[in-house]
CSV table of C-alpha atoms in Angstrom, one decimal:
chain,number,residue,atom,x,y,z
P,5,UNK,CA,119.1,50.5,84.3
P,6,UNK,CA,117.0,47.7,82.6
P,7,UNK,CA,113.5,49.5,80.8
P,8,UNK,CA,110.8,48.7,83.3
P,9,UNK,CA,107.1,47.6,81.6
P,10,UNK,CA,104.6,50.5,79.9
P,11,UNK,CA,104.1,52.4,82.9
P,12,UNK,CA,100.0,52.7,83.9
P,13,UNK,CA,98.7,55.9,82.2
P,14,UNK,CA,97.1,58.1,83.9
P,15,UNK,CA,94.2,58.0,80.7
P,16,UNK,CA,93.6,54.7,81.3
P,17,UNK,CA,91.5,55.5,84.4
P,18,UNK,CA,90.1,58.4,83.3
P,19,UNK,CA,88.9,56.7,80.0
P,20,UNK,CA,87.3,53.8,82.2
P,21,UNK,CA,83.7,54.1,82.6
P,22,UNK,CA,82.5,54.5,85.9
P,23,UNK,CA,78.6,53.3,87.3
P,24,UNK,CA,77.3,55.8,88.9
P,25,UNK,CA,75.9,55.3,92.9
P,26,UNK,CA,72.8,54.4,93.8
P,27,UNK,CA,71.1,57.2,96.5
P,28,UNK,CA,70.8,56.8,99.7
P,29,UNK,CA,73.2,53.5,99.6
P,30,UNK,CA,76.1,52.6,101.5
P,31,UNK,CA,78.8,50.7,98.6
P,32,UNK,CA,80.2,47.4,100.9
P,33,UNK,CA,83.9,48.6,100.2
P,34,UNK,CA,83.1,51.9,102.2
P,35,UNK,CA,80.9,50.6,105.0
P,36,UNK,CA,83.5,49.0,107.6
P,37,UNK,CA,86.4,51.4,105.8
P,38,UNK,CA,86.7,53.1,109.2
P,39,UNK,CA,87.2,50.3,111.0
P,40,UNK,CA,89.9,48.3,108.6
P,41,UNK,CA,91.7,51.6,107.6
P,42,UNK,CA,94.1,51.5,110.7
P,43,UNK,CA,95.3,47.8,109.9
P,44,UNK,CA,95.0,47.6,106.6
P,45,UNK,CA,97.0,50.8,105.9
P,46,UNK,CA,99.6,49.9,108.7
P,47,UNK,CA,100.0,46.3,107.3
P,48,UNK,CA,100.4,48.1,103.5
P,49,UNK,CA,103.6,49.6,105.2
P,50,UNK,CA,104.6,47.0,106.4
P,51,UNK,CA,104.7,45.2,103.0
P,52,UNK,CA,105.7,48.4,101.2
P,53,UNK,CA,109.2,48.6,103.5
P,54,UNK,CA,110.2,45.4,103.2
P,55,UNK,CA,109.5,45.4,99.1
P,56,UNK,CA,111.6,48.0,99.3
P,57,UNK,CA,114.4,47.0,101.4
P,58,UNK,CA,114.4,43.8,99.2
P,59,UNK,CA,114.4,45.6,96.0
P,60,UNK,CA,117.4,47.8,97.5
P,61,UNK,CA,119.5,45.4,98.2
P,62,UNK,CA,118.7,42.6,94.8
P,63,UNK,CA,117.4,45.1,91.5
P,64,UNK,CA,120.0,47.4,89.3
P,65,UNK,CA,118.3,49.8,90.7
P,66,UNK,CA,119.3,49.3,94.5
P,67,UNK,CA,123.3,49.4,93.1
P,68,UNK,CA,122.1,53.4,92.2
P,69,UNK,CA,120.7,53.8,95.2
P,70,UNK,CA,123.4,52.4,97.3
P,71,UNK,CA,125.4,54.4,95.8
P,72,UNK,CA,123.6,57.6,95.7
P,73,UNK,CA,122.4,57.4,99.5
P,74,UNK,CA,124.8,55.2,101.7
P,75,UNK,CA,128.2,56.1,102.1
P,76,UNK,CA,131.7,54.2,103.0
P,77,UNK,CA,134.8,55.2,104.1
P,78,UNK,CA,136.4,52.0,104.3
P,79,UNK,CA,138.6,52.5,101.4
P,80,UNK,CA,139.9,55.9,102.5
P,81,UNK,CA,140.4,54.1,105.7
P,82,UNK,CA,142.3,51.0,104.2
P,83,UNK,CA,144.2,52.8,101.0
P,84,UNK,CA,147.9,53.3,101.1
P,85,UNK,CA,149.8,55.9,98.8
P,86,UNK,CA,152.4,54.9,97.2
P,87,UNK,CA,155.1,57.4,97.7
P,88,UNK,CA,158.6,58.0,98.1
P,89,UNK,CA,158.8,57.5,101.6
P,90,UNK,CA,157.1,54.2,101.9
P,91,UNK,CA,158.7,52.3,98.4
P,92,UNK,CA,162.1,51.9,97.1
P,93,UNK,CA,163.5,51.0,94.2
P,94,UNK,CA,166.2,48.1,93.7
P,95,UNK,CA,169.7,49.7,92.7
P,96,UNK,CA,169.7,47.2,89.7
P,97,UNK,CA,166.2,47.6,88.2
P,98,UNK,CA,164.6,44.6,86.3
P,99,UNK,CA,162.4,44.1,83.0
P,100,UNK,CA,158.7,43.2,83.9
P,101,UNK,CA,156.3,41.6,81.4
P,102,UNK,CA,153.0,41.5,82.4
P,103,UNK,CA,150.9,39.0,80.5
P,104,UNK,CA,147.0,39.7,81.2
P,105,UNK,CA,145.1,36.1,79.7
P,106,UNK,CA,141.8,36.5,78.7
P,107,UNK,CA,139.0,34.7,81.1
P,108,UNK,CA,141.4,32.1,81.8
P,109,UNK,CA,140.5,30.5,85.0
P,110,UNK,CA,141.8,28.0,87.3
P,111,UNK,CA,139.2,26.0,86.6
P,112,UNK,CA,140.0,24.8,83.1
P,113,UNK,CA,142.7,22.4,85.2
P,114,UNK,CA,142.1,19.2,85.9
P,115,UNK,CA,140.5,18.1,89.0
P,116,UNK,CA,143.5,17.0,90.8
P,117,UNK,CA,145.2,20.1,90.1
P,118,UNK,CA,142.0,22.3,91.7
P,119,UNK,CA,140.0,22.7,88.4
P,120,UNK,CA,136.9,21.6,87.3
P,121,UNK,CA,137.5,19.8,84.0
P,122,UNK,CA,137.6,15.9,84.2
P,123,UNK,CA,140.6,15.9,81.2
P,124,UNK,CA,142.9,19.2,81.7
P,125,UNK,CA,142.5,21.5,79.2
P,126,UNK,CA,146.0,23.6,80.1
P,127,UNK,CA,148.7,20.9,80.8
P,128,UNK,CA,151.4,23.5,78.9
P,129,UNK,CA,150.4,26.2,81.4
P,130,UNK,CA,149.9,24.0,84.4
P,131,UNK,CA,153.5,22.9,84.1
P,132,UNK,CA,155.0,26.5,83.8
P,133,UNK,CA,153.2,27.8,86.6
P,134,UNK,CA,155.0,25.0,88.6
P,135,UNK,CA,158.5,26.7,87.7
P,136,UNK,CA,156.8,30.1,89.2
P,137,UNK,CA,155.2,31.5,92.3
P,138,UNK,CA,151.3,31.1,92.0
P,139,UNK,CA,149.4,32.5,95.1
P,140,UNK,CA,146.3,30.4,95.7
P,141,UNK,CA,142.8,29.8,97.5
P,142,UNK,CA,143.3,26.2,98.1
P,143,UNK,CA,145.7,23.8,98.7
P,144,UNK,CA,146.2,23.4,94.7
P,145,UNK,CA,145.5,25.8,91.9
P,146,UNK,CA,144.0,28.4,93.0
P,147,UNK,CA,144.0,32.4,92.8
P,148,UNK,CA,141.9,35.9,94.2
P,149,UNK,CA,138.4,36.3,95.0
P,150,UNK,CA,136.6,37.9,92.1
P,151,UNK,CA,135.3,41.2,94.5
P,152,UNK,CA,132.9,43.8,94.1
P,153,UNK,CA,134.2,46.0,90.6
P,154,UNK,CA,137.3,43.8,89.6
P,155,UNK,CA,134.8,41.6,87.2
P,156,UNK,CA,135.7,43.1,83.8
P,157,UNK,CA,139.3,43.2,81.8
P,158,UNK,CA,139.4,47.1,82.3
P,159,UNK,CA,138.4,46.8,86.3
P,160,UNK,CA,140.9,43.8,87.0
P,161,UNK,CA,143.5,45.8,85.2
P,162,UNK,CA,142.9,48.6,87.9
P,163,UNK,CA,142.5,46.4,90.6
P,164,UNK,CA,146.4,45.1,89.8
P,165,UNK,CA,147.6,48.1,88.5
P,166,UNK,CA,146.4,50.4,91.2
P,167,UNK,CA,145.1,48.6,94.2
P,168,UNK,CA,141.8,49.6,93.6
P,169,UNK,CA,138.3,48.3,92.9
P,170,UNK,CA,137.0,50.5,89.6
P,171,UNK,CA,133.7,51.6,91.5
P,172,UNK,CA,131.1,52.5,88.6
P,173,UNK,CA,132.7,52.2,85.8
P,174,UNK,CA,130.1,52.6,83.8
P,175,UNK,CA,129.9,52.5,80.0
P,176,UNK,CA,129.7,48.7,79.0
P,177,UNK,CA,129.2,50.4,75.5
P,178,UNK,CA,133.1,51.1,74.8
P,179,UNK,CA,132.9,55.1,75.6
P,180,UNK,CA,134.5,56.7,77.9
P,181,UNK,CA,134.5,54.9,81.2
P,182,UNK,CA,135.5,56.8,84.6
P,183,UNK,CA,138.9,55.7,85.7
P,184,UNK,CA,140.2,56.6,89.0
P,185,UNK,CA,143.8,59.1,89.3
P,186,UNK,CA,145.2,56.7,92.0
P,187,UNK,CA,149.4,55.6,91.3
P,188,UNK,CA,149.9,52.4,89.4
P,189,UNK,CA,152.4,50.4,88.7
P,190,UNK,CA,153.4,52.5,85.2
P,191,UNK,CA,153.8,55.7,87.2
P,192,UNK,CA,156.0,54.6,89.5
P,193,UNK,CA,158.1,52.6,87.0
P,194,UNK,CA,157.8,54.7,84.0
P,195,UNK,CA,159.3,58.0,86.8
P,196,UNK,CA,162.1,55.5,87.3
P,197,UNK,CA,163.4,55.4,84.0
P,198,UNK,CA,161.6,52.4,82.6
P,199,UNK,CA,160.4,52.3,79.4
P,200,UNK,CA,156.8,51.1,79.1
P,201,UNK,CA,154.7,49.8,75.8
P,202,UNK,CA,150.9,48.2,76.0
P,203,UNK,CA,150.2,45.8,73.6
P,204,UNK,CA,146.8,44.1,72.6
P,205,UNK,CA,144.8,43.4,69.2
P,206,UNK,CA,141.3,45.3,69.8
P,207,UNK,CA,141.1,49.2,69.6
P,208,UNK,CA,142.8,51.1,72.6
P,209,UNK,CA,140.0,53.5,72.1
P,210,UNK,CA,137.3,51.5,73.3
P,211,UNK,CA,136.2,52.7,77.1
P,212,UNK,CA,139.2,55.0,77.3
P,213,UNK,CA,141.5,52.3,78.3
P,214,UNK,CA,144.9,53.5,75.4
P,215,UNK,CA,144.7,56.8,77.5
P,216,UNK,CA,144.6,56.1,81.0
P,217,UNK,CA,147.6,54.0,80.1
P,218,UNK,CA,149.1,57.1,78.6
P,219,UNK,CA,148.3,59.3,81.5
P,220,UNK,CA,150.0,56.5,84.0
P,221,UNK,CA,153.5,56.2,82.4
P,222,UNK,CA,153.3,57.6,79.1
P,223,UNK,CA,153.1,53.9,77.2
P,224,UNK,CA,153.0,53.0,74.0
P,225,UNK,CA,149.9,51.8,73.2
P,226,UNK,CA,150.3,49.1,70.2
P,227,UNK,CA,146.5,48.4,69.4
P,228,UNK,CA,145.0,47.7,66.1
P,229,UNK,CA,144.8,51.2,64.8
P,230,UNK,CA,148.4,51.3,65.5
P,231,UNK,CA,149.3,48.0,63.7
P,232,UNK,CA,147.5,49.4,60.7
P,233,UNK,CA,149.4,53.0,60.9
P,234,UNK,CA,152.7,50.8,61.0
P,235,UNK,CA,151.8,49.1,57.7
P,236,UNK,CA,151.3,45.5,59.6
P,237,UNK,CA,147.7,44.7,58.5
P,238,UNK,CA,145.8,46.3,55.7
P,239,UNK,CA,143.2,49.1,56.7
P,240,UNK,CA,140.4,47.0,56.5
P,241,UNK,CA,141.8,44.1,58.3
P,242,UNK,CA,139.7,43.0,61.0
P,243,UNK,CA,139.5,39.4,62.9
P,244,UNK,CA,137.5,39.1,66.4
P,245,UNK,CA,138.8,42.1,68.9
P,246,UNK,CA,141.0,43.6,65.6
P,247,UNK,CA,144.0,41.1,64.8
P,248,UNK,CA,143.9,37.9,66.7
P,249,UNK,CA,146.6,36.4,69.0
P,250,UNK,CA,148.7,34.3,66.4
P,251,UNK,CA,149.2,38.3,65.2
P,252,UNK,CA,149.7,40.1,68.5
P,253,UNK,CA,152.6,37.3,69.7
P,254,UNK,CA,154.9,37.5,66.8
P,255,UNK,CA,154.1,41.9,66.9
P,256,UNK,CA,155.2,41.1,71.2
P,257,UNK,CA,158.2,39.4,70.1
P,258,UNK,CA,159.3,41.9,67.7
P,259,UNK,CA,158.7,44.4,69.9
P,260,UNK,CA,160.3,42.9,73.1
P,261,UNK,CA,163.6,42.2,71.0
P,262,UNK,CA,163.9,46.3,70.6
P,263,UNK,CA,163.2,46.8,74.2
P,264,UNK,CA,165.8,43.9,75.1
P,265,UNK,CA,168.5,45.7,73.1
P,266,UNK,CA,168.1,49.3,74.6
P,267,UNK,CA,169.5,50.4,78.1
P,268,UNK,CA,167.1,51.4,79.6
P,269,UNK,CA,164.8,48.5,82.1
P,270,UNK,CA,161.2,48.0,80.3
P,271,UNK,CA,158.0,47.5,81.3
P,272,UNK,CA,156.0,45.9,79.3
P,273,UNK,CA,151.8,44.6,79.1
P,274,UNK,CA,149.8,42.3,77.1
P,275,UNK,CA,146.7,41.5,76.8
P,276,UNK,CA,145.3,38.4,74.6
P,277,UNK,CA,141.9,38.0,73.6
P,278,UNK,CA,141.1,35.0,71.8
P,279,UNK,CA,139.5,33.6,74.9
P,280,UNK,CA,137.0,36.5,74.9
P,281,UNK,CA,133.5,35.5,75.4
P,282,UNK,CA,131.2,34.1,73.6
P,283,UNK,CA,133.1,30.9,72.6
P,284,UNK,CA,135.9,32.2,72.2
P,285,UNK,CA,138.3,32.9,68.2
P,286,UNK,CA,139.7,29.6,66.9
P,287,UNK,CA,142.9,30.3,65.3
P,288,UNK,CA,143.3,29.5,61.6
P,289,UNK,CA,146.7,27.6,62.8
P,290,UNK,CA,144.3,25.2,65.2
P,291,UNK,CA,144.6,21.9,63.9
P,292,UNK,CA,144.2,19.9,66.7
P,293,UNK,CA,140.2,20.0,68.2
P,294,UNK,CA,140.0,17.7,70.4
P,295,UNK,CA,137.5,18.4,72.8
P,296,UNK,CA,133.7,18.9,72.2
P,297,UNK,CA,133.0,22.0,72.9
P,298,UNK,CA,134.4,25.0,70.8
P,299,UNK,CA,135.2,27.3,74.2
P,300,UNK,CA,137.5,24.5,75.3
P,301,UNK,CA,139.5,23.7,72.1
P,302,UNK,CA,140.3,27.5,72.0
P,303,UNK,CA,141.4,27.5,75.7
P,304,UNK,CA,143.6,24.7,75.0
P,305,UNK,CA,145.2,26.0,71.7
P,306,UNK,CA,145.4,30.0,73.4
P,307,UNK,CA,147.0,28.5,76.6
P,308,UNK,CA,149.6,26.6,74.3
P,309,UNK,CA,150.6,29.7,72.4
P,310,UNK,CA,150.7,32.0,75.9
P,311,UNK,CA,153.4,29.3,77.0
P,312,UNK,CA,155.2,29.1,73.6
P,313,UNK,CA,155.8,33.2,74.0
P,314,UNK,CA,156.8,32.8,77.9
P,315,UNK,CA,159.4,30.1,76.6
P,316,UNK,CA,160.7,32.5,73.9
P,317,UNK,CA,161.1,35.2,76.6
P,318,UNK,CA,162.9,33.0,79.1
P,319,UNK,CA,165.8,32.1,75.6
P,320,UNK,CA,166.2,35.7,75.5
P,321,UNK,CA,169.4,37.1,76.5
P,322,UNK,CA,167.8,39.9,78.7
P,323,UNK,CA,165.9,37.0,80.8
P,324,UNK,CA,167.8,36.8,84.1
P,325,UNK,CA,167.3,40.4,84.3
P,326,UNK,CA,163.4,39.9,83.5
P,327,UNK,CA,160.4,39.2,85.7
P,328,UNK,CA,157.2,37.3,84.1
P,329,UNK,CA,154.0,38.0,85.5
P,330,UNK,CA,150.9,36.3,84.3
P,331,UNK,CA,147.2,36.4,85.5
P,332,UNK,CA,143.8,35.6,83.5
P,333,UNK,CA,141.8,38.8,84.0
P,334,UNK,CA,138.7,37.9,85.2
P,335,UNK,CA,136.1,34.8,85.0
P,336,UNK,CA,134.9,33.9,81.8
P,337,UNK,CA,131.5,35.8,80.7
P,338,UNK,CA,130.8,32.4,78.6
P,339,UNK,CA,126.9,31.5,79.3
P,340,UNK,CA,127.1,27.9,77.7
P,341,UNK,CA,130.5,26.7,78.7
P,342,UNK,CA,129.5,27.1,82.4
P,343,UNK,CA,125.9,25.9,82.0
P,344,UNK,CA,125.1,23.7,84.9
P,345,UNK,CA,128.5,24.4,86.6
P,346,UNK,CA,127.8,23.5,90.4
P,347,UNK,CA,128.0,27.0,91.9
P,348,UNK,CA,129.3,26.5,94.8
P,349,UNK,CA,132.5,25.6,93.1
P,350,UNK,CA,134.9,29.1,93.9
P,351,UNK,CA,136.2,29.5,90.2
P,352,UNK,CA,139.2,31.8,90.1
P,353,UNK,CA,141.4,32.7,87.8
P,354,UNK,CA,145.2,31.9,87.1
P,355,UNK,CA,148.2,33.7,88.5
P,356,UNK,CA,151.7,33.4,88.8
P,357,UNK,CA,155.1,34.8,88.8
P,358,UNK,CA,158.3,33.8,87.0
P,359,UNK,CA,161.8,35.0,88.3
P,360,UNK,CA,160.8,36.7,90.8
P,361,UNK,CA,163.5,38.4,93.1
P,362,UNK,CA,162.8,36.1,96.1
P,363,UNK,CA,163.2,32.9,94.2
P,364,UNK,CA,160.6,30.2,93.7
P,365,UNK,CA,160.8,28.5,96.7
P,366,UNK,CA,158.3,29.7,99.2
P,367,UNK,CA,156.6,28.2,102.1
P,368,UNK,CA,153.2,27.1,101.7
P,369,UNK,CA,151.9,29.3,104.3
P,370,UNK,CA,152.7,32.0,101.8
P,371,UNK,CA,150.9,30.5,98.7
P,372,UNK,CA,148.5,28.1,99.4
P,373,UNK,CA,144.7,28.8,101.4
P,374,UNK,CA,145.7,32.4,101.0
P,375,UNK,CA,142.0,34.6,100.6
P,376,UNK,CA,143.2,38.0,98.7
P,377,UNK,CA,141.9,40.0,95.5
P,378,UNK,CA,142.7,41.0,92.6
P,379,UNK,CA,144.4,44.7,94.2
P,380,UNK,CA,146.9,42.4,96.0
P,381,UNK,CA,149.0,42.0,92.8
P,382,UNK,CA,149.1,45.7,92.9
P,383,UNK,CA,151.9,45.7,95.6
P,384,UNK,CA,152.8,41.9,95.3
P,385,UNK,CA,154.2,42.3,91.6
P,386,UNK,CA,156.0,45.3,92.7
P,387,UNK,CA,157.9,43.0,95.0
P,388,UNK,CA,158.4,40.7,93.1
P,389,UNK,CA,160.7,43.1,90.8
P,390,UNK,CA,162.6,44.2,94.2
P,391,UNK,CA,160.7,47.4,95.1
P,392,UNK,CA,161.1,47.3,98.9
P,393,UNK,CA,157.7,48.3,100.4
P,394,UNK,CA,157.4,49.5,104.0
P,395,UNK,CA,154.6,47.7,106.2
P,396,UNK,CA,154.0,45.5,103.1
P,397,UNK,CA,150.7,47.6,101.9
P,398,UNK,CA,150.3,49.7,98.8
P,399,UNK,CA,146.6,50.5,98.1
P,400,UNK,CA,144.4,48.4,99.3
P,401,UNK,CA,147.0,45.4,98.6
P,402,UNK,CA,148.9,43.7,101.1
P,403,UNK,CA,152.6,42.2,99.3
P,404,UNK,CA,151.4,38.7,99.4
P,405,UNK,CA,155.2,36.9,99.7
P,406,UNK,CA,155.3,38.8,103.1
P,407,UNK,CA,152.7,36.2,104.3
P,408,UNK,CA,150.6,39.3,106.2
P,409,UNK,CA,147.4,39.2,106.6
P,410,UNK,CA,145.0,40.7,103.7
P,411,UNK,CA,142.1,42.6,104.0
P,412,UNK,CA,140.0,39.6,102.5
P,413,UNK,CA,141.6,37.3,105.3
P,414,UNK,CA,140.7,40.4,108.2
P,415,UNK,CA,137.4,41.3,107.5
P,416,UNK,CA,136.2,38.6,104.7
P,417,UNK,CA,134.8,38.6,101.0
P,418,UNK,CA,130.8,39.6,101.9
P,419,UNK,CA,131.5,42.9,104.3
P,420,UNK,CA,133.9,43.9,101.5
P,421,UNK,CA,131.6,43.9,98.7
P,422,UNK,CA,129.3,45.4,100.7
P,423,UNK,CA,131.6,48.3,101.5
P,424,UNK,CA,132.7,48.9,97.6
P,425,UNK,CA,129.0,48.8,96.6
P,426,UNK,CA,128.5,51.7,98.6
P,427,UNK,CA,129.5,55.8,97.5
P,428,UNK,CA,132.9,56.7,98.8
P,429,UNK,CA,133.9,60.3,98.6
P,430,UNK,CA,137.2,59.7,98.8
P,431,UNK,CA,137.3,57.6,96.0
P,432,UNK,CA,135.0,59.8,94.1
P,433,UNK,CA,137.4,62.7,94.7
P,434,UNK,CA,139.9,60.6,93.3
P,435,UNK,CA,138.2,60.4,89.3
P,436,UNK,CA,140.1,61.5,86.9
P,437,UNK,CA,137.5,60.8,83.7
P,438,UNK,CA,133.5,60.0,84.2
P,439,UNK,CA,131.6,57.5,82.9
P,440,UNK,CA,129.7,58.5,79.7
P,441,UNK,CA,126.9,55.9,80.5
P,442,UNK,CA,126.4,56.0,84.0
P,443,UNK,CA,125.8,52.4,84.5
P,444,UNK,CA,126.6,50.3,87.4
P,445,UNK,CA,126.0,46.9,86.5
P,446,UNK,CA,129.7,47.0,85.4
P,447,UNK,CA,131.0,46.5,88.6
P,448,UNK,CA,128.3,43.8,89.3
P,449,UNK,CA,129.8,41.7,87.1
């Protein structure tokens, strides 16, 4: 909770000096009391109930309350298990490379391609996510509805991962945040034999995030600690999150290569970060600037690296057998970048799937004006690997190339929300850690 102003000490009316009454007089304030107290006090209710009922529902302080006094059981209604009776593994099991891009949004396009930028500041990955499967909003680029808890890079990797908004999250410090125990995608590939490695340049440490992926299929977590320990960067090295991207994509290639080579099907996530808020990290290979704004010449140089990996990947001799997945997290947190932005534009961020088992050649009732979230990749990338899934669901996902109806498209973005802003005890019963700093403005985000 924000600090509220000095609160009004009790001292500082009993230091005030008070005039004493006159006898035998009646003060104005107290002569028609009797009369006005009925109206007066019944209006002062009035007013009092609906500053509160305002306040509950638009201050931090109403999240806690919501959450503390009103109760949901929407996701226990709506949540799917994954288990061995409703999901099946393909008898040939494929590689999948899960690329998470840092605030990249769909509105960094062009216009004409659904974005918001009158010169396109992604061509490189506008073009490769015409070779894929991209699920969108619109009729062009488009992706999910940012919902309620899916609005930071730890919550939208729950959302994906386990079909699940990551109610209260808390600790916007970097401590220990409260994940949920739900399944996700690395227990139920790493208990099929996968191997599984998480890659990305800042500290795993930070909120806890290193060891929920460690509890969830036992990954190796290559983070900058880890780089260091390996003899990659000297012990004091340290640029933006820990090493930038230039770093982490050669460190993904070498690393990729030894999972290539074994036997064993991999599973393998990365997360860049030079598009991190605010302004983003400008390599020191960026030669070319040529936009204005800082943000926009790092979206453009990060989105042309991104693609440059992807392309390495696909010349690999392990690619047929290999599923691509890529998605920007979340919006961009960037205040000035967006300043004046009209806001009734739906900004969303980028998604789509290479290789996947069904082949890129969907309808566009499948792809396109499509209203889903974030936890619909949850089942949707499983698919897309060959996992058959009875009824389509897993979590609160619906397996978007079936075409079935999501829950955004049954009951709508605004009664959602609503429903994950309020306390659920099933999905409290369902922590597995708890938030050192119990603050919910996390999920507001």
């Amino acid at each position: 909770m924000t600090k509220r102003g000095r609160a009004r000490s009790r001292h500082d009316n009993e230091n005030a000096t008070v005039a004493p009454k006159p006898r035998g007089t009646v003060p104005p304030s107290e002569s028609g009391v009797k009369y006005l107290r009925g109206p007066v006090l019944t209006a002062m209710c009035v007013l009092l109930a609906g500053s509160v009922a305002f306040a509950f529902n638009t201050v931090p302080l109403a999240g806690i309350l919501r959450q503390e006094f009103s109760t949901s059981d929407y996701i226990e209604a709506n949540y799917v298990a994954p288990t061995a009776d409703n999901m099946k593994m393909p008898a040939k099991k494929r590689n999948l490379i899960h690329i998470y891009m840092e605030s990249v949004e769909n509105s960094y396009y062009s216009k004409d391609l659904g974005g918001y930028m009158d010169v396109n500041l992604m061509p490189e990955l506008a073009k490769l996510s015409d070779t894929g499967v991209s699920f969108s909003n619109t009729d062009k680029h488009g992706g999910p509805q940012q919902l309620y808890a899916s609005g930071h890079s730890i919550a939208a990797m729950v959302n994906m991962w386990a079909g699940t908004p990551m109610l209260a999250a808390g600790a916007g410090d970097g401590t220990q945040m409260s994940y949920p125990d739900f399944t996700t995608t690395g227990d139920i590939l790493h208990k099929a034999g996968y191997a599984t490695e998480f890659m990305l340049g800042a500290n795993g440490k930070w909120g806890g995030l290193g060891d929920y992926y460690r509890r969830h299929g036992d990954f190796l977590v290559f983070d900058h600690p880890y780089a260091i320990s390996k003899g990659l960067i000297p012990p004091d090295y340290h640029e933006w999150w820990g090493f930038e991207d230039d770093k982490l994509y050669e460190y993904a290639k070498t690393d990729l290569t030894r999972l290539g080579q074994d036997s064993k099907p991999f599973y393998f996530v990365l997360e860049n970060a030079d598009t991190h808020f605010p302004d983003g990290y400008a390599s020191k290979r960026m030669t070319e600037r040529p936009f204005e704004k800082h943000y926009a010449n790092v979206i453009k140089y990060s989105q042309e690296e991104t693609v440059k990996l992807i392309k390495w990947i696909q010349a690999q001799p392990w690619a047929d057998d290999t599923t691509i997945v890529v998605t920007g997290d979340h919006r961009s947190m960037d205040k000035n970048f967006f300043h004046g932005w009209d806001k009734d534009y739906n900004r969303t961020v980028v998604n789509f799937i290479l290789n996947p088992v069904q082949g890129t050649d969907q309808p566009d009732s499948v792809t396109k004006n499509r209203q889903y979230a974030p936890f619909d990749l949850f089942p949707t990338i499983l698919s897309s690997i060959g996992v058959e899934i009875k009824g389509d669901r897993l979590g609160l996902g619906t397996n978007l190339f079936s075409g079935k109806k999501t829950l955004v498209e049954r009951d709508g973005v605004e009664k959602i929300n609503d429903e994950f802003s309020r306390a659920s005890a099933f999905y409290d019963s369902h922590r597995e850690t708890k938030a050192t700093n119990q603050d919910i403005r996390q999920d507001r985000k």
